[in-house]
PDB file of C-alpha atoms in Angstrom:
ATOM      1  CA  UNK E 234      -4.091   2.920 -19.955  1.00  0.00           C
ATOM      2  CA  UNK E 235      -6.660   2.630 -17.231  1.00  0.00           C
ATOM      3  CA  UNK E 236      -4.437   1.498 -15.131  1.00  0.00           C
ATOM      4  CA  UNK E 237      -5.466  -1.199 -11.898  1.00  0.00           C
ATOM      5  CA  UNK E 238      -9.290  -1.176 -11.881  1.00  0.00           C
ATOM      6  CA  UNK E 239     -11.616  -3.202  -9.321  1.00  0.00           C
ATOM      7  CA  UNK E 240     -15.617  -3.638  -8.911  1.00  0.00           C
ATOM      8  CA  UNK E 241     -17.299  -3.107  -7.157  1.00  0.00           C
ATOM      9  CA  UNK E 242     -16.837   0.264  -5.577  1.00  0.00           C
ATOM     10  CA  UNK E 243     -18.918  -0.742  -2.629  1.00  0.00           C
ATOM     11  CA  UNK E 244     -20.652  -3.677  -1.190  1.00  0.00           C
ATOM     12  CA  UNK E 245     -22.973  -4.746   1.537  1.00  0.00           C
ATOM     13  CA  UNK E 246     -22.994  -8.144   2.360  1.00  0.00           C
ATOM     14  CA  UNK E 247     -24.761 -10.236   5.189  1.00  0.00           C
ATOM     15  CA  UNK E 248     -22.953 -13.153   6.974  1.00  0.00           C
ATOM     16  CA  UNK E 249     -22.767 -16.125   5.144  1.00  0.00           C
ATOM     17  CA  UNK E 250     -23.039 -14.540   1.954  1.00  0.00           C
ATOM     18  CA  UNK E 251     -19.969 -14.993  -1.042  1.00  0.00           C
ATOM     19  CA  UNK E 252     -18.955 -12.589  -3.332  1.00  0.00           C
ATOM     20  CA  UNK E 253     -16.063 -12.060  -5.734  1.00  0.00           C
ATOM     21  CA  UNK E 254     -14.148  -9.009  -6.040  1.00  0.00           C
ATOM     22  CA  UNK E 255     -13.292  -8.021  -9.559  1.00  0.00           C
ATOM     23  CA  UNK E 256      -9.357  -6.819  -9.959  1.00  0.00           C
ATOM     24  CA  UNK E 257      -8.011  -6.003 -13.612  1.00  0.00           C
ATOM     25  CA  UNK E 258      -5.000  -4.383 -14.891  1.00  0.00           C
ATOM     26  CA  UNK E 259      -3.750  -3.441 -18.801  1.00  0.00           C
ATOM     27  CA  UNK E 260      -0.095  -2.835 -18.077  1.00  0.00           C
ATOM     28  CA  UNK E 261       1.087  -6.310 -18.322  1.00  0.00           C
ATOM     29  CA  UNK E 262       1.947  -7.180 -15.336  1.00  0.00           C
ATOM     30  CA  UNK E 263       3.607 -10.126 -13.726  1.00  0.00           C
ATOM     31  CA  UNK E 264       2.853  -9.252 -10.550  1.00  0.00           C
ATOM     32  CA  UNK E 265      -0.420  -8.629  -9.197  1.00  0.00           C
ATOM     33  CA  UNK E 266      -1.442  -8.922  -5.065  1.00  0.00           C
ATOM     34  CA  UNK E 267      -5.067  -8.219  -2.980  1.00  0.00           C
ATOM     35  CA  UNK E 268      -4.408  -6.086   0.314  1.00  0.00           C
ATOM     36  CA  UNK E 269      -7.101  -5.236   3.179  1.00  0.00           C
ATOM     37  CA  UNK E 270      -6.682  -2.099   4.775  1.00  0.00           C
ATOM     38  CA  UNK E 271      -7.829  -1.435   8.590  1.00  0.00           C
ATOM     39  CA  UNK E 272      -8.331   2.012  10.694  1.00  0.00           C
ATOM     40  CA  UNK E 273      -5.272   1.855  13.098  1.00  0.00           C
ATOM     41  CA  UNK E 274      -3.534  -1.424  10.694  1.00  0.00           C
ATOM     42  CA  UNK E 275      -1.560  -0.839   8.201  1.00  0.00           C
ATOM     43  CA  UNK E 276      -1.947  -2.893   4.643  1.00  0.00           C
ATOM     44  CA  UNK E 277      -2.094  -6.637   4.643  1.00  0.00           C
ATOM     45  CA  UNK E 278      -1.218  -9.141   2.208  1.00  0.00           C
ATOM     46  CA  UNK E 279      -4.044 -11.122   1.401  1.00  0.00           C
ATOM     47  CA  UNK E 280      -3.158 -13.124  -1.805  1.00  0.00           C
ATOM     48  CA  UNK E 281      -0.722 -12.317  -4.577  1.00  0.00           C
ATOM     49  CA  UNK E 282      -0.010 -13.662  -8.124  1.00  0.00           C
ATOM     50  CA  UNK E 283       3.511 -14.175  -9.510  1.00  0.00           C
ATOM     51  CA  UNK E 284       2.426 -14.901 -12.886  1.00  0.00           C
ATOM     52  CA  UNK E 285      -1.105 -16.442 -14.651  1.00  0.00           C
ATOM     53  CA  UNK E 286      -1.803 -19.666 -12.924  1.00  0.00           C
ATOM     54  CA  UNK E 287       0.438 -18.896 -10.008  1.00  0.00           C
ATOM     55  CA  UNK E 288      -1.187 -17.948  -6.843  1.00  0.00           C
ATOM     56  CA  UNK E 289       0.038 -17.651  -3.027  1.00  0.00           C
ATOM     57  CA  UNK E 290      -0.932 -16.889   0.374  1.00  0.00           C
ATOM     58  CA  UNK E 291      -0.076 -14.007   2.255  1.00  0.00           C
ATOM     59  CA  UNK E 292      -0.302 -12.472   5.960  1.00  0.00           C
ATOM     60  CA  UNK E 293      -4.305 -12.902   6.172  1.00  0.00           C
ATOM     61  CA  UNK E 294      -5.217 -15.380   3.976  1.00  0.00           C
ATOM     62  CA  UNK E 295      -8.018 -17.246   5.530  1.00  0.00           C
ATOM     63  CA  UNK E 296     -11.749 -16.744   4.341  1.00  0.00           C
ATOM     64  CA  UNK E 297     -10.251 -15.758   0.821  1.00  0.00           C
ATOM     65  CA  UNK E 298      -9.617 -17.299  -2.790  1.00  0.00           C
ATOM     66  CA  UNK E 299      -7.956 -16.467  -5.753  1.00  0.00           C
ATOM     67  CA  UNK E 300      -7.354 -17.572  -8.693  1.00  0.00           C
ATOM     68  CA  UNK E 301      -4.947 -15.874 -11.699  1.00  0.00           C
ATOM     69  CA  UNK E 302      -6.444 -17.481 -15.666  1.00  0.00           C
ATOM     70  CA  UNK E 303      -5.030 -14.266 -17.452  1.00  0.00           C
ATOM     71  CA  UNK E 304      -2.310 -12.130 -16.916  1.00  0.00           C
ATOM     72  CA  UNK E 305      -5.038  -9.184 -16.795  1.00  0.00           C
ATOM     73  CA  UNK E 306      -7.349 -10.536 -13.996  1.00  0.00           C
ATOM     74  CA  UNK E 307      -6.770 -11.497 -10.402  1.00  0.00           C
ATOM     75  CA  UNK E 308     -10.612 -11.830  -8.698  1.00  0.00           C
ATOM     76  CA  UNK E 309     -10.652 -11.981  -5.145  1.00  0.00           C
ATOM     77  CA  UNK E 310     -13.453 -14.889  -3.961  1.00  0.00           C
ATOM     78  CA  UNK E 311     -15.356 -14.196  -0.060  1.00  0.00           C
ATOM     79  CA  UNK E 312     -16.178 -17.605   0.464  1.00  0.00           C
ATOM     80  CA  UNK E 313     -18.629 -17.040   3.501  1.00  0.00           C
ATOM     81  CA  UNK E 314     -19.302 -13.898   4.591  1.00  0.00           C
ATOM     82  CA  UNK E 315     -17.916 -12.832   8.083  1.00  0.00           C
ATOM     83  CA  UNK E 316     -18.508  -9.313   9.890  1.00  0.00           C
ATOM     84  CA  UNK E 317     -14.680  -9.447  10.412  1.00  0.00           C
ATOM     85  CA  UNK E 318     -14.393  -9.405   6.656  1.00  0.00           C
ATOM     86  CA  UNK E 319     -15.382  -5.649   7.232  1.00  0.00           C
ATOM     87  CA  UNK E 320     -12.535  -3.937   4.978  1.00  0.00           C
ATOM     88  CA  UNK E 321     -11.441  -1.545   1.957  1.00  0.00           C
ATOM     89  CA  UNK E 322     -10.274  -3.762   0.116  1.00  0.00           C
ATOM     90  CA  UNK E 323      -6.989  -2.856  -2.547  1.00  0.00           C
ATOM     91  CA  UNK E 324      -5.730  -4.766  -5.601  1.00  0.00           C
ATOM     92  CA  UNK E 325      -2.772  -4.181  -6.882  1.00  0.00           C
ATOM     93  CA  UNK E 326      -0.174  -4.497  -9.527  1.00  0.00           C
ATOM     94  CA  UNK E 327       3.882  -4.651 -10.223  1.00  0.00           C
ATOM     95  CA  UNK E 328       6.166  -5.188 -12.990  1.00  0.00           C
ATOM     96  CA  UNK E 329       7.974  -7.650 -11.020  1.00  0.00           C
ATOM     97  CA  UNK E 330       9.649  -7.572  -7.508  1.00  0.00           C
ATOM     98  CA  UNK E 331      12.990  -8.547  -9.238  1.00  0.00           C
ATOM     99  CA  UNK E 332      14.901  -5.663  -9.017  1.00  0.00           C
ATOM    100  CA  UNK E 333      14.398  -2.248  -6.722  1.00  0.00           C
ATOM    101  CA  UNK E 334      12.723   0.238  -9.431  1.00  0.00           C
ATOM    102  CA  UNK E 335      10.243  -2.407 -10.501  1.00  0.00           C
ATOM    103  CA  UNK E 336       8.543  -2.546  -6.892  1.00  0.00           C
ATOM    104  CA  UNK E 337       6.430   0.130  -7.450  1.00  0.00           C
ATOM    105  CA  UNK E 338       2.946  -0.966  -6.120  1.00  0.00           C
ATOM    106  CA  UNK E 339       0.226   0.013  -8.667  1.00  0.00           C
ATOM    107  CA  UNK E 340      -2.952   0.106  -6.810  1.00  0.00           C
ATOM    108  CA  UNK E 341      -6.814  -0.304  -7.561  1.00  0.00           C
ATOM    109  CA  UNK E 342      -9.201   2.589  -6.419  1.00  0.00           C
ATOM    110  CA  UNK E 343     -10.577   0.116  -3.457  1.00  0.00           C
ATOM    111  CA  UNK E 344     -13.607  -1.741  -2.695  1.00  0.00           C
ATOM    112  CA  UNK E 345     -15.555  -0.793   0.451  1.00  0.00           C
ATOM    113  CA  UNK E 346     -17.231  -3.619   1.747  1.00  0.00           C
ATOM    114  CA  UNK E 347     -19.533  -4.449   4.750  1.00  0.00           C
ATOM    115  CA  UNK E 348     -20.638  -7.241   6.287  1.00  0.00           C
ATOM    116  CA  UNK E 349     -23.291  -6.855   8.474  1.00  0.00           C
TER     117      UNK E 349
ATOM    118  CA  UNK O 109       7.883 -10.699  12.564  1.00  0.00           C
ATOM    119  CA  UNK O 110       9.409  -7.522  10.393  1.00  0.00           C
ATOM    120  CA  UNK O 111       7.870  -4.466  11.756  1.00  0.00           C
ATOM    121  CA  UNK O 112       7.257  -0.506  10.289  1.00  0.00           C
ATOM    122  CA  UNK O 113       6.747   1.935  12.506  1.00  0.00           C
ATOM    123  CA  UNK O 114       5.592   5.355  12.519  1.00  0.00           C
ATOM    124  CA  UNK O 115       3.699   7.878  14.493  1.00  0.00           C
ATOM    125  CA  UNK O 116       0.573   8.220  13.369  1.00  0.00           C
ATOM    126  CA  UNK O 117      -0.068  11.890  14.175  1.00  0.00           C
ATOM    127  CA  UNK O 118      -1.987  13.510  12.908  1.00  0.00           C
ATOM    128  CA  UNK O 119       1.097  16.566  12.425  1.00  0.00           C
ATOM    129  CA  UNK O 120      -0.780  20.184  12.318  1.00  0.00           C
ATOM    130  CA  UNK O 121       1.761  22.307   9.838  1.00  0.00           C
ATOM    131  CA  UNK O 122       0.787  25.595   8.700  1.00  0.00           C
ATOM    132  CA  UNK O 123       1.034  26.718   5.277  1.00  0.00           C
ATOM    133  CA  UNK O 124       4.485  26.917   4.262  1.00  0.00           C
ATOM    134  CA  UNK O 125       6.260  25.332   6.900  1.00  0.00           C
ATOM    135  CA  UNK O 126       8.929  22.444   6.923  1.00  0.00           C
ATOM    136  CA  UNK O 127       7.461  18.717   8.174  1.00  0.00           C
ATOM    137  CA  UNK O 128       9.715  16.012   8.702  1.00  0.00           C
ATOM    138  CA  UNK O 129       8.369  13.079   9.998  1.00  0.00           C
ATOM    139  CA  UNK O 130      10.846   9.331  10.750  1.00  0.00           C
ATOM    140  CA  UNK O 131      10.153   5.743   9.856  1.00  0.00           C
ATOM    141  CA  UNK O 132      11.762   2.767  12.035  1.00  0.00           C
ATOM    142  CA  UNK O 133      12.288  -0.946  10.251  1.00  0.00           C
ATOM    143  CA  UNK O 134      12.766  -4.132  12.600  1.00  0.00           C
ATOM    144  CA  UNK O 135      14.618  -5.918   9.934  1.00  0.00           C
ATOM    145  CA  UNK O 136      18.132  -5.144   9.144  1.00  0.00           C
ATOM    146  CA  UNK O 137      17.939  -6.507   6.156  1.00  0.00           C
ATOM    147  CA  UNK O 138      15.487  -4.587   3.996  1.00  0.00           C
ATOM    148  CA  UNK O 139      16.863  -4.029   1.005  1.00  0.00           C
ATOM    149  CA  UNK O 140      14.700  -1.059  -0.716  1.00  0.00           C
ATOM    150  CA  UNK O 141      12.026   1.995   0.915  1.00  0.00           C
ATOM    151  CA  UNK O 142       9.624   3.779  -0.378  1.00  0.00           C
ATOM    152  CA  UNK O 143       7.135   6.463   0.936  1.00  0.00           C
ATOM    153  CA  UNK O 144       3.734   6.534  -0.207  1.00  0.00           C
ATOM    154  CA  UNK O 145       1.257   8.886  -0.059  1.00  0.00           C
ATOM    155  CA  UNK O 146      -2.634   8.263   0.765  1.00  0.00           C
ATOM    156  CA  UNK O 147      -5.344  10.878   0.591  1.00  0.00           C
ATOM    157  CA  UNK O 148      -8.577  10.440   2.133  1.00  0.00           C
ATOM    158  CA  UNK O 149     -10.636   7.617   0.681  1.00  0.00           C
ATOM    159  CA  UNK O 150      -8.307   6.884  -1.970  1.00  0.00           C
ATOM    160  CA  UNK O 151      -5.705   4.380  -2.730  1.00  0.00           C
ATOM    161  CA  UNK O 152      -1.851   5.068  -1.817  1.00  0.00           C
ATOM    162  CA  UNK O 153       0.280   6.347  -4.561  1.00  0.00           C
ATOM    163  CA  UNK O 154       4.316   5.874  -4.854  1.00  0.00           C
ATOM    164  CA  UNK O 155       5.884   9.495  -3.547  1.00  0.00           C
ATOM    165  CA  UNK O 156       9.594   8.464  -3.892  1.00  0.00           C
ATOM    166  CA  UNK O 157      11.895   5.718  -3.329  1.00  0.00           C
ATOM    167  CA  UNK O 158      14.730   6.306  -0.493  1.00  0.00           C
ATOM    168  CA  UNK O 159      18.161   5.539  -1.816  1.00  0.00           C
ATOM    169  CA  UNK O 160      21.215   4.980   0.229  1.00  0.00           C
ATOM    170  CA  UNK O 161      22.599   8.450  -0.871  1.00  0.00           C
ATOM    171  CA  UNK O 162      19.219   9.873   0.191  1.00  0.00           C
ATOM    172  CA  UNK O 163      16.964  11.752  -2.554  1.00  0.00           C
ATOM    173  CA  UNK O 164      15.211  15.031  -3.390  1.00  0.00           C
ATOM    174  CA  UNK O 165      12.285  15.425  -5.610  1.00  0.00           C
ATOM    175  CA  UNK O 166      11.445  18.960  -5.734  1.00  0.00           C
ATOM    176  CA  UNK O 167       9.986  20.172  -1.977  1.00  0.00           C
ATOM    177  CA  UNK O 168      10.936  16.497  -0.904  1.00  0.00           C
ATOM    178  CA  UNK O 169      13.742  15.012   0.654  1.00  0.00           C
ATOM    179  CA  UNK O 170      14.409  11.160   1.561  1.00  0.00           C
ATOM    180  CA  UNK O 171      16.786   9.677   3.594  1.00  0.00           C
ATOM    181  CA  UNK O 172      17.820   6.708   4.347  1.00  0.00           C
ATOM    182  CA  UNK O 173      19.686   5.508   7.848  1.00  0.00           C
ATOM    183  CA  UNK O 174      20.726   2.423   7.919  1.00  0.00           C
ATOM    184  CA  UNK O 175      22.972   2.529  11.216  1.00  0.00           C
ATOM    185  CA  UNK O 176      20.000   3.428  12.914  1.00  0.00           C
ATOM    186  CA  UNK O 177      17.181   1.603  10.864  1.00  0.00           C
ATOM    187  CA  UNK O 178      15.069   4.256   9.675  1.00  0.00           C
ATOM    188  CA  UNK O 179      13.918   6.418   7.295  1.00  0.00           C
ATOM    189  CA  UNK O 180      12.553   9.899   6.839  1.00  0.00           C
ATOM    190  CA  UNK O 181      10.454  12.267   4.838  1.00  0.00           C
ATOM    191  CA  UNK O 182      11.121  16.003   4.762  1.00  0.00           C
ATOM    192  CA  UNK O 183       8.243  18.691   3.518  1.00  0.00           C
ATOM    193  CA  UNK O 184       9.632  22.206   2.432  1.00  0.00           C
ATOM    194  CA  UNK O 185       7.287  24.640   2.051  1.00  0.00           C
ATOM    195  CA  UNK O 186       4.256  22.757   2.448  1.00  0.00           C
ATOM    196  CA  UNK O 187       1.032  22.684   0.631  1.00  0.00           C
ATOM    197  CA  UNK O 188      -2.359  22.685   1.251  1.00  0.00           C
ATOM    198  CA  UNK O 189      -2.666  19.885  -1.115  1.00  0.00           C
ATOM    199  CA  UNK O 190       0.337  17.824   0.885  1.00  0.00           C
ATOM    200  CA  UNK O 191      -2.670  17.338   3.470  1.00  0.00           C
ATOM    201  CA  UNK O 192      -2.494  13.431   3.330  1.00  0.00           C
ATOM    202  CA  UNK O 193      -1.551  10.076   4.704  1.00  0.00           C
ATOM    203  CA  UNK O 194       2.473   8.999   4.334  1.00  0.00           C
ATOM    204  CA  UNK O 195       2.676   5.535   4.348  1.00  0.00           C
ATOM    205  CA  UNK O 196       6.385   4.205   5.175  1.00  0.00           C
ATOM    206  CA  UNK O 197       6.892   1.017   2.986  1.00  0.00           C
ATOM    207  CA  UNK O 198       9.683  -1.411   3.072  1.00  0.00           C
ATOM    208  CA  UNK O 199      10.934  -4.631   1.233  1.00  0.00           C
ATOM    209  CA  UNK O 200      12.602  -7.177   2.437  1.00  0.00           C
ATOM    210  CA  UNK O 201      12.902  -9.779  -0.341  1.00  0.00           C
ATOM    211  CA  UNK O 202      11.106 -12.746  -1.842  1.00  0.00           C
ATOM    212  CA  UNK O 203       8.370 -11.313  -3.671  1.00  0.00           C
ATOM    213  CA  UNK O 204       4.653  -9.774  -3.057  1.00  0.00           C
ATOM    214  CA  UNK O 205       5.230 -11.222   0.626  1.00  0.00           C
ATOM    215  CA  UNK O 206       8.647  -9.121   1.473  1.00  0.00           C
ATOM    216  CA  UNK O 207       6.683  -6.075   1.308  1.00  0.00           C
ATOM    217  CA  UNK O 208       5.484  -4.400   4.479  1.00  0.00           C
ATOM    218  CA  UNK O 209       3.357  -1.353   5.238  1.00  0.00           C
ATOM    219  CA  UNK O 210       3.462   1.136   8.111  1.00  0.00           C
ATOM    220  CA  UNK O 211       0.566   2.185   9.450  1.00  0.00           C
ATOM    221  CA  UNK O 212       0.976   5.836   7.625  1.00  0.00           C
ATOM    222  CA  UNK O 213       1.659   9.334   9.143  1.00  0.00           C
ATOM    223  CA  UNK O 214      -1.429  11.540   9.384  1.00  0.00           C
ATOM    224  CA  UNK O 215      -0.391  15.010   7.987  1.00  0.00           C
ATOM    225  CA  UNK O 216      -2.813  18.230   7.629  1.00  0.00           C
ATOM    226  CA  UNK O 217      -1.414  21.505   6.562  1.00  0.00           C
ATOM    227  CA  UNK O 218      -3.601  24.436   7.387  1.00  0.00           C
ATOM    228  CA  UNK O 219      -3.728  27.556   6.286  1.00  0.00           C
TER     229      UNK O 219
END
């Protein structure tokens, strides 16, 4: 299995620009959720996915879409650009958050991005 | 708002020494914990779950205090290659959203 996989690896953007960050996974599962990760902050909850076609906001949604067709995929959509946008950006993957052992977070190797 | 905290660090260990380092939770009730570790540039990885009973998994050792709200990591005999970030992670229910991340623990073991 490859396991969570996202593209790019790294991105510059200018302001105003849109971009989609790619976010797949091959171990089936239900669960699948975009964090941003800050120097000093720990990881927020951008968007997450209960199942294909489900979708729903988290902590720091704003300036993001999503959308879930396939079980598989779970793009992350920059509509516009902003400098505050500046994040690594993590995808990642669960079983399901229905019982304890099944939490376990699978994450993405990151995207790097920067808005300048 | 439910909160993690931890101290950032960084802890300076030598080579072989024991490292404990503490995790606080705002909300009592969390229902499961989990440390994760993060190296440099990389994406976090699941270390261990914390049961109630508290756990061991080889040199580490989890425990969980729920009087007190917090949990803890203990390092025996460290590693060079422990030299990481220890993220404190806790759930609190209702999905994707009840999951919250400390800010990670800053740990470098030198020789």
């Amino acid at each position: 299995n490859a396991g969570v996989t996202q593209t790019p690896k790294f991105q510059v953007l200018k302001t105003g620009q849109s971009m989609t960050l790619q976010c797949a996974q091959d171990m089936n599962h239900e669960y699948m959720s975009w964090y941003r990760q800050d120097p000093g902050m720990g990881l927020r909850l951008i968007h997450y996915s209960v199942g294909a076609g489900i979708t729903d906001q988290g902590e720091v949604p704003n300036g993001y879409n999503v959308s879930r067709s396939t079980t598989e995929d779970f793009p992350l959509r920059l509509l516009s650009a902003a400098p505050s946008q500046t994040s690594v950006y993590f995808c990642a993957s669960s079983y399901s958050m229905a019982s304890g052992l099944s939490y376990e977070q699978y994450f993405g190797p990151g995207t790097r991005l920067t808005v300048t | 708002r439910k909160e993690v905290e931890q101290d950032p660090g960084p802890f300076n260990v030598p080579e072989g020494a024991t490292v404990a380092f503490n995790c606080t939770y705002s909300n009592s009730a969390s229902q499961s914990f989990f440390w994760y570790r993060q190296d440099c540039r990389k994406e976090p990885k699941l270390l261990m779950s914390v049961y109630s009973s508290g756990n061991e998994d080889g040199r580490f050792t989890a425990q969980l205090n729920r009087a007190s709200q917090y949990i803890s990591l203990l390092i025996r005999d460290s590693k060079l290659s422990d030299s990481a970030t220890y993220l404190c992670v806790v759930y609190s229910g209702g999905g994707a959203d009840g999951l919250t991340f400390g800010k990670g623990t800053h740990l470098i073991i030198q020789p």
